[in-house]
Coordinates of C-alpha atoms in Angstrom, one line a residue:
Chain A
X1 CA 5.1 13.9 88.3
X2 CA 5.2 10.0 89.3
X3 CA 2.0 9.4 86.6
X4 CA 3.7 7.9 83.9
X5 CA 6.1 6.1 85.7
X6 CA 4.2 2.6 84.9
X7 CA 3.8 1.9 88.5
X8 CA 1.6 -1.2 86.7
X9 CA 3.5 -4.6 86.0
X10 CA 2.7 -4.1 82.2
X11 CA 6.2 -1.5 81.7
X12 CA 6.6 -1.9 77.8
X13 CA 10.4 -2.4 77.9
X14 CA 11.9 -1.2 74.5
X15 CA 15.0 -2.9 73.9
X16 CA 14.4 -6.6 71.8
X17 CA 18.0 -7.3 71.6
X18 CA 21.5 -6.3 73.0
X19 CA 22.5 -3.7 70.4
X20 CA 20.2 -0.9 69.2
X21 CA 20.1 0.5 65.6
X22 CA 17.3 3.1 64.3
X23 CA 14.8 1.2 62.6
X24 CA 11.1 1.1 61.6
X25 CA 10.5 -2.0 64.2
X26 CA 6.8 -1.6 63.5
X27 CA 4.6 -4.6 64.3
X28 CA 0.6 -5.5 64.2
X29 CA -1.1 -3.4 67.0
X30 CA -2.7 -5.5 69.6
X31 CA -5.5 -4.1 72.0
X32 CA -5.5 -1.9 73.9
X33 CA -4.0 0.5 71.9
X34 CA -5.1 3.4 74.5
X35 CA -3.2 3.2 77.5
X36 CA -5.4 3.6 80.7
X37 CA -3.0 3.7 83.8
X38 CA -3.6 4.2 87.7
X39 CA -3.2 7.7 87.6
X40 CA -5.1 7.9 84.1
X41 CA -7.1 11.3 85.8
X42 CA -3.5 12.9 87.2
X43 CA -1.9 12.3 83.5
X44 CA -5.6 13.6 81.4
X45 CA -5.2 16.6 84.3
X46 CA -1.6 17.4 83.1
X47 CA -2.5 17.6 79.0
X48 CA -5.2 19.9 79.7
X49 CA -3.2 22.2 82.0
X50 CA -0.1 22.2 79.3
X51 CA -2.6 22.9 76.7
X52 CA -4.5 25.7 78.3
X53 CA -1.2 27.1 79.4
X54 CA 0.2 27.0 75.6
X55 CA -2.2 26.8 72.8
X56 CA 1.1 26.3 70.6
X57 CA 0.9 22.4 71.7
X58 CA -2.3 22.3 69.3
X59 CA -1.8 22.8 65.4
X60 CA -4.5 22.1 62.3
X61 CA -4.1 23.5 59.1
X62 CA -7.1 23.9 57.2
X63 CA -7.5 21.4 55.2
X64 CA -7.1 19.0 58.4
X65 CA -11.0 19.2 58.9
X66 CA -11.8 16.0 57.5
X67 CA -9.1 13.8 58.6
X68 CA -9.3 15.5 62.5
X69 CA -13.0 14.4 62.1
X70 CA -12.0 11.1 60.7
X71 CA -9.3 10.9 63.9
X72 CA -11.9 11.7 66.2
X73 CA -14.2 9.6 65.5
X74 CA -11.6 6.5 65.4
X75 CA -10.6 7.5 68.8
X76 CA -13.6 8.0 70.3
X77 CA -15.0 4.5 69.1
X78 CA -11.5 2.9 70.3
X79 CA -12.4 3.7 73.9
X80 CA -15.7 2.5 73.4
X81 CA -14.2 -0.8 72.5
X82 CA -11.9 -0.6 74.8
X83 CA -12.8 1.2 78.0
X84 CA -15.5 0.7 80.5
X85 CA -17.7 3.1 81.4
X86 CA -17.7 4.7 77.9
X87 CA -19.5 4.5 74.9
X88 CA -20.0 5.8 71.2
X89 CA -23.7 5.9 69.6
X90 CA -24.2 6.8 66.0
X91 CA -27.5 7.8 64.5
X92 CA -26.3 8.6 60.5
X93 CA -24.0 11.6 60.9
X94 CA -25.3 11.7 64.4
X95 CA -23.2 10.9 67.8
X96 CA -23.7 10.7 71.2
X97 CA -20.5 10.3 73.3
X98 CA -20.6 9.5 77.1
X99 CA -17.2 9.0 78.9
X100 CA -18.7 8.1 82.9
X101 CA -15.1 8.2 84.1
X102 CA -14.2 12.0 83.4
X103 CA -17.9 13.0 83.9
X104 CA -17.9 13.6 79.9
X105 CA -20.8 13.5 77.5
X106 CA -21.3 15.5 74.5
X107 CA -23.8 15.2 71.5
X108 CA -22.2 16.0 68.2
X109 CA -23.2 16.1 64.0
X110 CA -19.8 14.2 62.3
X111 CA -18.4 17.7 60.3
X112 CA -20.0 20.1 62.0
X113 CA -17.3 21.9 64.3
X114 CA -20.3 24.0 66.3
X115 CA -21.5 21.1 68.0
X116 CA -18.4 20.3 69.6
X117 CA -16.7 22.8 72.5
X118 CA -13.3 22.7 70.4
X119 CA -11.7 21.4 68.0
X120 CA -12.3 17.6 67.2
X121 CA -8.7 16.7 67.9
X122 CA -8.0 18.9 71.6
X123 CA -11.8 16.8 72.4
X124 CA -10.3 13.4 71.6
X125 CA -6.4 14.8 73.0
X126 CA -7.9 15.8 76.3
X127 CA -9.6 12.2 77.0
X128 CA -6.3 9.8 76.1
X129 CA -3.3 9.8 77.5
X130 CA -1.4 10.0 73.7
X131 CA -0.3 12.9 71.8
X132 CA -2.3 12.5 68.4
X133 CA -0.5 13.5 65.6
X134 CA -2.5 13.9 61.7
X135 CA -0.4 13.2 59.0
X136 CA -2.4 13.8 55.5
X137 CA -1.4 11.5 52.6
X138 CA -1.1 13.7 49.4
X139 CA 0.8 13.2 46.6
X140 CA 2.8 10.1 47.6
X141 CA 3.9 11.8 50.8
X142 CA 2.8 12.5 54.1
X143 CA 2.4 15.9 55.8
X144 CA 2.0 17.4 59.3
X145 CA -1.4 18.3 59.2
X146 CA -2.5 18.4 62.6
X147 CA -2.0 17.1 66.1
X148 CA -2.4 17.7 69.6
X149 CA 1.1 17.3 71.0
X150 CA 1.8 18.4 75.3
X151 CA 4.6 15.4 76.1
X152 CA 7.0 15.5 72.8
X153 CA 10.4 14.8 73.2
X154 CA 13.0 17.6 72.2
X155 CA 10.7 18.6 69.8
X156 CA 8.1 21.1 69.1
X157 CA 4.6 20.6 67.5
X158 CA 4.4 24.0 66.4
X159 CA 7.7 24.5 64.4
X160 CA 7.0 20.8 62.7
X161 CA 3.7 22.1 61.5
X162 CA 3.4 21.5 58.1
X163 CA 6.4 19.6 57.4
X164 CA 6.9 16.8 55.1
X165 CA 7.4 13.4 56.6
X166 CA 11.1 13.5 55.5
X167 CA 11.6 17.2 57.0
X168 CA 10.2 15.8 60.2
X169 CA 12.6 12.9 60.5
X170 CA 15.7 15.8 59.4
X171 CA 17.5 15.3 62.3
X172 CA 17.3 11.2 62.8
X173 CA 20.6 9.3 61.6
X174 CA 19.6 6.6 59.2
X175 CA 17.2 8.5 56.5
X176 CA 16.9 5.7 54.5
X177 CA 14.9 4.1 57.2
X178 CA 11.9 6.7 57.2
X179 CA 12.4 6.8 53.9
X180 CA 11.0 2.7 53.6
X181 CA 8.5 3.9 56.6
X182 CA 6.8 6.6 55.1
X183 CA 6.4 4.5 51.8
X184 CA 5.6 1.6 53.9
X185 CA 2.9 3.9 55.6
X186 CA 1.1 5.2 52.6
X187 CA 0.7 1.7 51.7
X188 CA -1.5 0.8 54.9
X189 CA -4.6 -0.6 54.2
X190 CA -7.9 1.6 55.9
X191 CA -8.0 0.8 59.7
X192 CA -4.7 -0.7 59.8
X193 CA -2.7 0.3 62.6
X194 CA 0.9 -0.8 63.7
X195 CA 2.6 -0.4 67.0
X196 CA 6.5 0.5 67.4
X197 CA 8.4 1.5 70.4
X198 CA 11.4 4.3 70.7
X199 CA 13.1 5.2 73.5
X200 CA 15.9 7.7 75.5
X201 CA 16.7 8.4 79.0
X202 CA 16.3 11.4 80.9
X203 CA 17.1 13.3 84.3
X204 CA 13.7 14.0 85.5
X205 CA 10.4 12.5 85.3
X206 CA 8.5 15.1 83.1
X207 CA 6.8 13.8 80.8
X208 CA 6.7 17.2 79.0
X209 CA 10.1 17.8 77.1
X210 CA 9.0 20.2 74.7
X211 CA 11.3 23.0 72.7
X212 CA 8.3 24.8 73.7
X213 CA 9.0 24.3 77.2
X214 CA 12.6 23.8 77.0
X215 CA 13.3 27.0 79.3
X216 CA 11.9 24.7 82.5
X217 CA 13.8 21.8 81.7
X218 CA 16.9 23.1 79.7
X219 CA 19.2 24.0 82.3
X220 CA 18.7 21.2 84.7
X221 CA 19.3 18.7 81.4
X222 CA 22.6 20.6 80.1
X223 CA 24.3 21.2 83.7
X224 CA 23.4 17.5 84.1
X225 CA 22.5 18.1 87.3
X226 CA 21.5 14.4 89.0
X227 CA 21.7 13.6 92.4
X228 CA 20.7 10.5 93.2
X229 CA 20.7 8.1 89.5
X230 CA 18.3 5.3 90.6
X231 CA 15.7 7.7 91.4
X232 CA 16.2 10.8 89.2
X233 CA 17.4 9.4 85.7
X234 CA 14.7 7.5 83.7
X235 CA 13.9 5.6 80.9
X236 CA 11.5 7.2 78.6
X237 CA 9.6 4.5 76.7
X238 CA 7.0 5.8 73.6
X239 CA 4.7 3.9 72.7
X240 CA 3.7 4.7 69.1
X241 CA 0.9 3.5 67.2
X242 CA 0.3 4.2 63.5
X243 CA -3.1 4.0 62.0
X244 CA -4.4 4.6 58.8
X245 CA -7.7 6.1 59.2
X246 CA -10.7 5.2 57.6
X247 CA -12.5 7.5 55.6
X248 CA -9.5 9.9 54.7
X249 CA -6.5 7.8 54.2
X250 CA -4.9 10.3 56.3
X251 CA -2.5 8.2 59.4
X252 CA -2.9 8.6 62.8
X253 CA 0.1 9.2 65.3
X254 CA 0.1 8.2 68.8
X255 CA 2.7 8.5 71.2
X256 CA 2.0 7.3 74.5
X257 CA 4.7 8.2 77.0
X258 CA 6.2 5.7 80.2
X259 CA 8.3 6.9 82.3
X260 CA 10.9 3.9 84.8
X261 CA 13.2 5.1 87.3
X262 CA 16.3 4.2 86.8
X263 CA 16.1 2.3 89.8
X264 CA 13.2 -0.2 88.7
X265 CA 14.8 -0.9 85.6
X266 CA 17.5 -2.1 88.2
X267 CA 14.9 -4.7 89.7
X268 CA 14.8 -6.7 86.8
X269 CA 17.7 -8.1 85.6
X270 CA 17.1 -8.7 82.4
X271 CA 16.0 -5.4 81.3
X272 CA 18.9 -4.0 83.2
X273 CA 21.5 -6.0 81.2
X274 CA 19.9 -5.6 78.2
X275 CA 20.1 -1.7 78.6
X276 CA 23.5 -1.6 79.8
X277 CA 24.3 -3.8 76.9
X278 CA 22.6 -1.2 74.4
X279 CA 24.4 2.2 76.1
X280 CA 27.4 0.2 75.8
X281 CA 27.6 -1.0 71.9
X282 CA 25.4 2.5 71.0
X283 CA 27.0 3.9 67.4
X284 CA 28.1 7.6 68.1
X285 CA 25.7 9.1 66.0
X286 CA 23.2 7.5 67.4
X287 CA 24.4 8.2 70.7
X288 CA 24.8 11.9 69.7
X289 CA 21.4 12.5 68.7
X290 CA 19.5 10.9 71.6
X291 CA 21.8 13.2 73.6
X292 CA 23.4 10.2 75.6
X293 CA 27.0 11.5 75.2
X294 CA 27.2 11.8 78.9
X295 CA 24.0 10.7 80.2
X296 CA 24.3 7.1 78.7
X297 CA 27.6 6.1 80.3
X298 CA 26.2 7.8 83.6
X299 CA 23.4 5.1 83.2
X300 CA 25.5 2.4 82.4
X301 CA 28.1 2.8 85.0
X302 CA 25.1 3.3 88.0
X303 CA 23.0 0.0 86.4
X304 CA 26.2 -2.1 86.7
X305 CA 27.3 -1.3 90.4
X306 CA 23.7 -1.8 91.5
X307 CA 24.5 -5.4 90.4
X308 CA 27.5 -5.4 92.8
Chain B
X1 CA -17.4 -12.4 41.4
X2 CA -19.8 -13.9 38.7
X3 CA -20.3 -17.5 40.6
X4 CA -21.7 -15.5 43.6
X5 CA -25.5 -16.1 44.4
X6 CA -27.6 -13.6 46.3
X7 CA -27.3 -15.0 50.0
X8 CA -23.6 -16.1 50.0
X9 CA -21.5 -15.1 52.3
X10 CA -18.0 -12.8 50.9
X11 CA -15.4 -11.3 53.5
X12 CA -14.9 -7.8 52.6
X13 CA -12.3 -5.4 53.9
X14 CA -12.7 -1.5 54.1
X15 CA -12.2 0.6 51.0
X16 CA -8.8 1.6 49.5
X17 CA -8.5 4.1 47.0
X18 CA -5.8 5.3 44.9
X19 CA -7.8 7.9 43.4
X20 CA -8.8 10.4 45.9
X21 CA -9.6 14.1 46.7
X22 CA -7.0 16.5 47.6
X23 CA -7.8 18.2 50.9
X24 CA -5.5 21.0 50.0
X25 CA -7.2 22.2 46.6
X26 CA -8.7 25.4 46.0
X27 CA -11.2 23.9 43.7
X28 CA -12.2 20.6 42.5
X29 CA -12.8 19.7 38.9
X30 CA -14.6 16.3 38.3
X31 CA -14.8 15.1 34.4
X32 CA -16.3 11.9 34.1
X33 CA -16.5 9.8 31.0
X34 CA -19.4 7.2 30.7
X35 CA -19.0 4.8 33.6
X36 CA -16.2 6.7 34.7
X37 CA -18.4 8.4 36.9
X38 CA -18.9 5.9 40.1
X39 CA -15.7 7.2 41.6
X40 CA -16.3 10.8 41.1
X41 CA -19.8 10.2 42.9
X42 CA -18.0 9.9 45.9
X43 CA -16.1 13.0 45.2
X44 CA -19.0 14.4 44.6
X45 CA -20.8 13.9 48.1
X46 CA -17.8 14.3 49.9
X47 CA -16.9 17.8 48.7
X48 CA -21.0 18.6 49.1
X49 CA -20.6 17.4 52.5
X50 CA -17.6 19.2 53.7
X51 CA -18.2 22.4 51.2
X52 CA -15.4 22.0 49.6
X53 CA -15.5 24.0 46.2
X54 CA -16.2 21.9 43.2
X55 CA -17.7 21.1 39.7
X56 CA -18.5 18.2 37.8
X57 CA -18.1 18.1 33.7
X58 CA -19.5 14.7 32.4
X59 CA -19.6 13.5 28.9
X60 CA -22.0 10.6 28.7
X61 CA -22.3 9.8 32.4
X62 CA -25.1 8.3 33.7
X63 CA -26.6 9.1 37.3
X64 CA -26.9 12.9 36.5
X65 CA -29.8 13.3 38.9
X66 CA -27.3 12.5 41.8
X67 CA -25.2 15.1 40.8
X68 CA -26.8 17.9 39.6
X69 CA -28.8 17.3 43.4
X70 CA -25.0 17.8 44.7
X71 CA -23.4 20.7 42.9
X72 CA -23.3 22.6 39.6
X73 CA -23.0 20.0 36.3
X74 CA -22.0 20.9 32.9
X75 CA -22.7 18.0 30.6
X76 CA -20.9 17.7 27.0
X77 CA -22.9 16.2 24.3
X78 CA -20.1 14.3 22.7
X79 CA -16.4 14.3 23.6
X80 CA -16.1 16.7 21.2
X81 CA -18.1 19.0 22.6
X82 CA -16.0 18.8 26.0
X83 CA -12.9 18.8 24.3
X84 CA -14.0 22.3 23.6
X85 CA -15.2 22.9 27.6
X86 CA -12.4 21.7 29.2
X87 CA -10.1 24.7 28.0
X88 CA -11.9 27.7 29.3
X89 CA -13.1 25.6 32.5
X90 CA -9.2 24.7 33.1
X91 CA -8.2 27.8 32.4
X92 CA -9.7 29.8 34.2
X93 CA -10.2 27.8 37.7
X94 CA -8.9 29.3 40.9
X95 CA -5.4 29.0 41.7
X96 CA -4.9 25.8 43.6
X97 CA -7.6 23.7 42.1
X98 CA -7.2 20.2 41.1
X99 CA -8.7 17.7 38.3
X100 CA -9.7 14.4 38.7
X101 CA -10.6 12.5 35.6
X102 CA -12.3 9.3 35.3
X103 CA -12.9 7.5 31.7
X104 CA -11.7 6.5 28.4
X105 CA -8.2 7.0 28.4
X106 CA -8.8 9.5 25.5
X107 CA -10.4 11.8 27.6
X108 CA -8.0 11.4 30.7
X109 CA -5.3 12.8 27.5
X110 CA -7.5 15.5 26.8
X111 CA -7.9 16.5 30.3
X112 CA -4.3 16.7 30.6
X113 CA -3.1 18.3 27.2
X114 CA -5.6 21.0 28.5
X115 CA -4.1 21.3 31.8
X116 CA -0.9 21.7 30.2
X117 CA -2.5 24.0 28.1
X118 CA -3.4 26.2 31.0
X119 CA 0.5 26.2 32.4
X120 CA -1.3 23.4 35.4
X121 CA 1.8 21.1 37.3
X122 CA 1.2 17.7 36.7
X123 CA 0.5 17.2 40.7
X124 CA -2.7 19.1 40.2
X125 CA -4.0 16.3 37.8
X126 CA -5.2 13.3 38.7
X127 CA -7.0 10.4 36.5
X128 CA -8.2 7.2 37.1
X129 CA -8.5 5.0 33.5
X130 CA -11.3 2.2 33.7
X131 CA -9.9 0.4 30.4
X132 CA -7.0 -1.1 31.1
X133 CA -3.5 -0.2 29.2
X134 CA -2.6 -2.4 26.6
X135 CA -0.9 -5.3 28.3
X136 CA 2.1 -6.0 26.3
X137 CA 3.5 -8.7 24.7
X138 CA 3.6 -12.8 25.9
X139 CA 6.2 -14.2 27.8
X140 CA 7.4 -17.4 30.7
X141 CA 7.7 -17.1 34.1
X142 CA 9.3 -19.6 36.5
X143 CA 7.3 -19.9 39.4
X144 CA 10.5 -20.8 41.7
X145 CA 9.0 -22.0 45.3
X146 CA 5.9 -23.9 43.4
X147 CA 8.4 -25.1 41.0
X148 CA 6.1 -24.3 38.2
X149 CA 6.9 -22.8 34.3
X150 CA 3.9 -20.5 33.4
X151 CA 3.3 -19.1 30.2
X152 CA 1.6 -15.1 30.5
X153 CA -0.7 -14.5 27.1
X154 CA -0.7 -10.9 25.6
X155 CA -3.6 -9.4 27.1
X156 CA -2.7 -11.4 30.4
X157 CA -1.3 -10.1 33.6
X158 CA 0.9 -11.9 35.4
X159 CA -1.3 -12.0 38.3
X160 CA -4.0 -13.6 36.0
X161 CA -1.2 -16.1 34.5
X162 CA -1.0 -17.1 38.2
X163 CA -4.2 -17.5 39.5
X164 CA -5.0 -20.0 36.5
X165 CA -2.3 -22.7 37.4
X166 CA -4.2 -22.2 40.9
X167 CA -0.9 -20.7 43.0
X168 CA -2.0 -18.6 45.1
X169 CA -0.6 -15.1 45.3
X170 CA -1.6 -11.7 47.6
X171 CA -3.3 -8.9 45.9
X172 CA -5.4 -5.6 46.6
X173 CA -5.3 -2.6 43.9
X174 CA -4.5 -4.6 40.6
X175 CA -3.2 -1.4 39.7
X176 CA 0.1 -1.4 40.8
X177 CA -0.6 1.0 43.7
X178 CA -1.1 -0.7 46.9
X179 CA 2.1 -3.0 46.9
X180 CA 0.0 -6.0 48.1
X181 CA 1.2 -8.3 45.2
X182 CA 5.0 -7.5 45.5
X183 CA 7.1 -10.5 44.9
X184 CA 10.9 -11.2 44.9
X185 CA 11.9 -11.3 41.6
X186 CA 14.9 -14.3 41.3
X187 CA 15.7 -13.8 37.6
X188 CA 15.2 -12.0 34.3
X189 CA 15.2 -8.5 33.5
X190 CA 11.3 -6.9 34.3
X191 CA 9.1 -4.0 32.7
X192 CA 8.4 -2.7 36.0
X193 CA 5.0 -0.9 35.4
X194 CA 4.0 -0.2 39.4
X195 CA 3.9 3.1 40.9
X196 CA 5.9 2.0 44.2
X197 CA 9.5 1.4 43.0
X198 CA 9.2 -2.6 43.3
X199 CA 12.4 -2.4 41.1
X200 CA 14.4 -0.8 44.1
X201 CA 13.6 -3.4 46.7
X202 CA 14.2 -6.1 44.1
X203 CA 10.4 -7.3 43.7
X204 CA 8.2 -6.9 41.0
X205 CA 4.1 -6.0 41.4
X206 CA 2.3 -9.2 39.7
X207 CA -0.6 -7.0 38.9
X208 CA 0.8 -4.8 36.2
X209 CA 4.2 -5.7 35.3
X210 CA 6.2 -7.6 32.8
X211 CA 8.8 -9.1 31.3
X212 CA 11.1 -7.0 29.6
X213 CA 11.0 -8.4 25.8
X214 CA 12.5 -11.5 25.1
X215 CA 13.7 -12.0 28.8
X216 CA 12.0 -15.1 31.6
X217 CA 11.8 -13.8 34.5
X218 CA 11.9 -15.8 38.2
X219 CA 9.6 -15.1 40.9
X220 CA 9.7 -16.6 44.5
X221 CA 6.4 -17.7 44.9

């Protein structure tokens, strides 16, 4: 799907300097935090249809109620603030949510799950483009609550339900660093919320590379099957955002997902040095786990003879 | 707090609490002491609200009306009296619930011996003391950026110490929680007394830690 290939001028390019190391790179969240591209219908479209297709890409445990609530809520009023066309009314525990641009408008009691059509989070997950991720804060740590998850990358929602924030970040190089994030995380003020950026390449433009789907895009990705590099290989670019929610503590995950042909990374210069500087200098583990052992170089090598 | 006039103006930021329900419990045991109840209030209606499972035992408490409007109350004449509640109520509670205690740090002991009692991990008990530890004993801090020597009463945080020379310093919790107040700590050995391992990163929380005896310690602020 072309959707999120940031076809807008605004592509958040993910590389700050000329080497890359994993790190927490957090940094104050600026609005908007909800990304509202041209083909914001085509991309909403595509998270209902993965989640309809595989209820697996939705997860809450039961005691998520309260902080999906509290998630839902803070999501819905985001919009509001940040969208036209929509808007949040409260009346005490009462709510009356109108979104004009997906023909959307729903009365609801905070808490009380029969006055929505689902689940608070799939509501909210079907109306952004983000995967939303709950992570409850008990006992010093955070846990995988909840989350409505259809674009991950090489991972699953489903099998990461429940997990601890350090199980979660198992397979990343550099523990210490989550370990400083999660602590750095628990310590977020109410309404905080933080913005990082993480990235990878890839030989397609889906934004959907799930485990759960990993039978669709599996084969093409380990034959490394590319044609034509400008046009086929992109960079992935999440856009996370952290918040600490409100009235539960619990933090909010977003991951927003931009896709950039190869090719229009090309068109800039800077971004295309600064990448081929990055593949180059990239620590083997590193490279290993983003699964650039092959792709990266591939990158590399194409980027510098478009520059011919 | 006490210059404030009815019609000024105060910035306020959103609620932070270090002291708050766990979603996962089976059950949820309140015990306030006196004034020790305002916190468990808000337990209260939350757990009404969301139907959560839960009982409050107060000894002293005021605002009993609220509760007993909110859930099942079992009040203690004296702390004596709970002392002898707190055993059969602890002991037999569902699997899974938690405690949350808010008072006199006598009680917040009792609480726990009886938990203890009852074979309870320690992660299922949670307290919240409104009087203040004892604070330790007196000691000097060099105040390395402001190029000040401060002297910290007994009885005085450092924080405190701080604020009355008129240097300014961050702070949130004063409790040694949020990490707010961290500061690098140049010189001296500390009694760290925070519960986010300021000792590892080097810093030390100006809110509820020390000097370790006889040692000056160096802070860059």
């Amino acid at each position: 799907m072309s959707g999120a290939t940031g076809k807008d001028s605004s592509y958040p390019f993910p590389l700050a300097h000329d080497t890359y190391r994993i790190s927490a790179n957090v940094e104050p969240a600026a609005a908007p935090i909800l990304h509202v591209g041209a083909d914001h219908a085509d991309v909403l479209a595509l998270r209902s249809r993965i989640l309809d297709g595989e209820p697996r890409r939705f997860v809450a445990a039961p005691h998520a109620a309260a902080a999906s609530w509290d998630a839902l809520v803070w999501l819905l009023d985001r919009m509001a603030r940040e969208q036209a066309g929509v808007s949040l009314e409260r009346d005490g525990h009462r709510y009356r949510w109108t979104n004009a641009r997906l023909g959307v408008e729903q009365e609801f009691v905070f808490g009380d799950a029969s006055t929505l059509p689902e689940h608070p989070l799939t509501f909210a997950g079907r109306q952004v483009e983000e995967d939303v991720v709950v992570l409850g804060a008990r006992g010093d740590r955070l846990w995988l609550d909840a989350g409505m998850v259809v674009f991950a990358s090489v991972w699953s929602l489903a099998f990461d339900h429940g997990m601890s924030f350090a199980e979660l970040h198992g397979p990343v190089p550099s523990p210490e660093v989550f370990v400083r994030a999660e602590r750095f995380l628990l310590r977020m003020p109410p309404g905080d919320a933080w913005r990082r950026l993480n990235w990878g390449l890839q030989l397609d433009d889906r934004p959907d590379l799930s485990l759960d789907a990993s039978p669709a895009w599996g084969p093409r990705r380990r034959r490394l099957e590319v044609h034509d590099v400008g046009s086929e290989v992109h960079l992935r670019t999440e856009v996370q955002h952290l918040v600490r929610l409100p009235m539960t503590g619990a933090v909010l995950f977003l991951i927003g997902v931009r896709l950039l042909p190869l090719a229009a990374v090309a068109a800039v210069p800077a971004w295309s040095a600064r990448l081929v500087s990055v593949l180059d200098t990239l620590p083997a583990e590193v490279r290993s786990y983003k699964d650039l052992g092959v792709l990266g170089p591939m990158a590399a090598d194409w980027l510098r003879r478009s520059h011919e | 707090m006490h210059d404030l006039r009815p019609g000024d103006r105060v910035r306020a930021r959103s609620p932070r609490s270090s002291f708050t329900p766990v979603e996962t419990a089976a059950h949820h045991i309140l015990v306030a002491g006196g004034v020790g109840v305002t916190p468990l209030l808000s337990h209260a209606r939350w757990h009404a609200f969301w139907g959560h499972s839960f009982e409050v035992l107060a000894v002293g408490a005021p605002h009993l009306d609220v509760l007993r409007a909110l859930g099942p109350v079992t009040v203690a004449r004296d702390r004596r009296k709970m002392a002898d509640l707190l055993g059969p109520v602890v002991g037999t509670a569902p699997w899974k619930s938690h405690v949350y205690t808010c008072g006199p740090p006598g009680l917040i002991a009792a609480v726990a011996a009886a938990a203890r009692a009852a074979h309870w991990v320690g992660a299922r008990v949670h307290a919240e003391p409104f009087v203040a530890e004892p604070a330790g004993g007196p000691f000097e801090v060099v105040l390395r950026r402001s190029r000040r020597r401060v002297r910290v009463a007994a009885g005085e945080t450092l924080l405190d110490a701080v604020d009355r020379v008129g240097v300014a310093a961050p702070r949130l919790c004063r409790q040694g929680v949020c990490g707010e107040c961290l500061t690098g700590l140049v010189g001296g050995t500390a009694d760290h007394r925070d519960h986010v391992d300021a000792a590892e990163e080097g810093r030390i929380a100006l809110c509820v830690s020390r000097a370790a005896p006889g040692e000056t310690l160096e802070i860059d602020l």
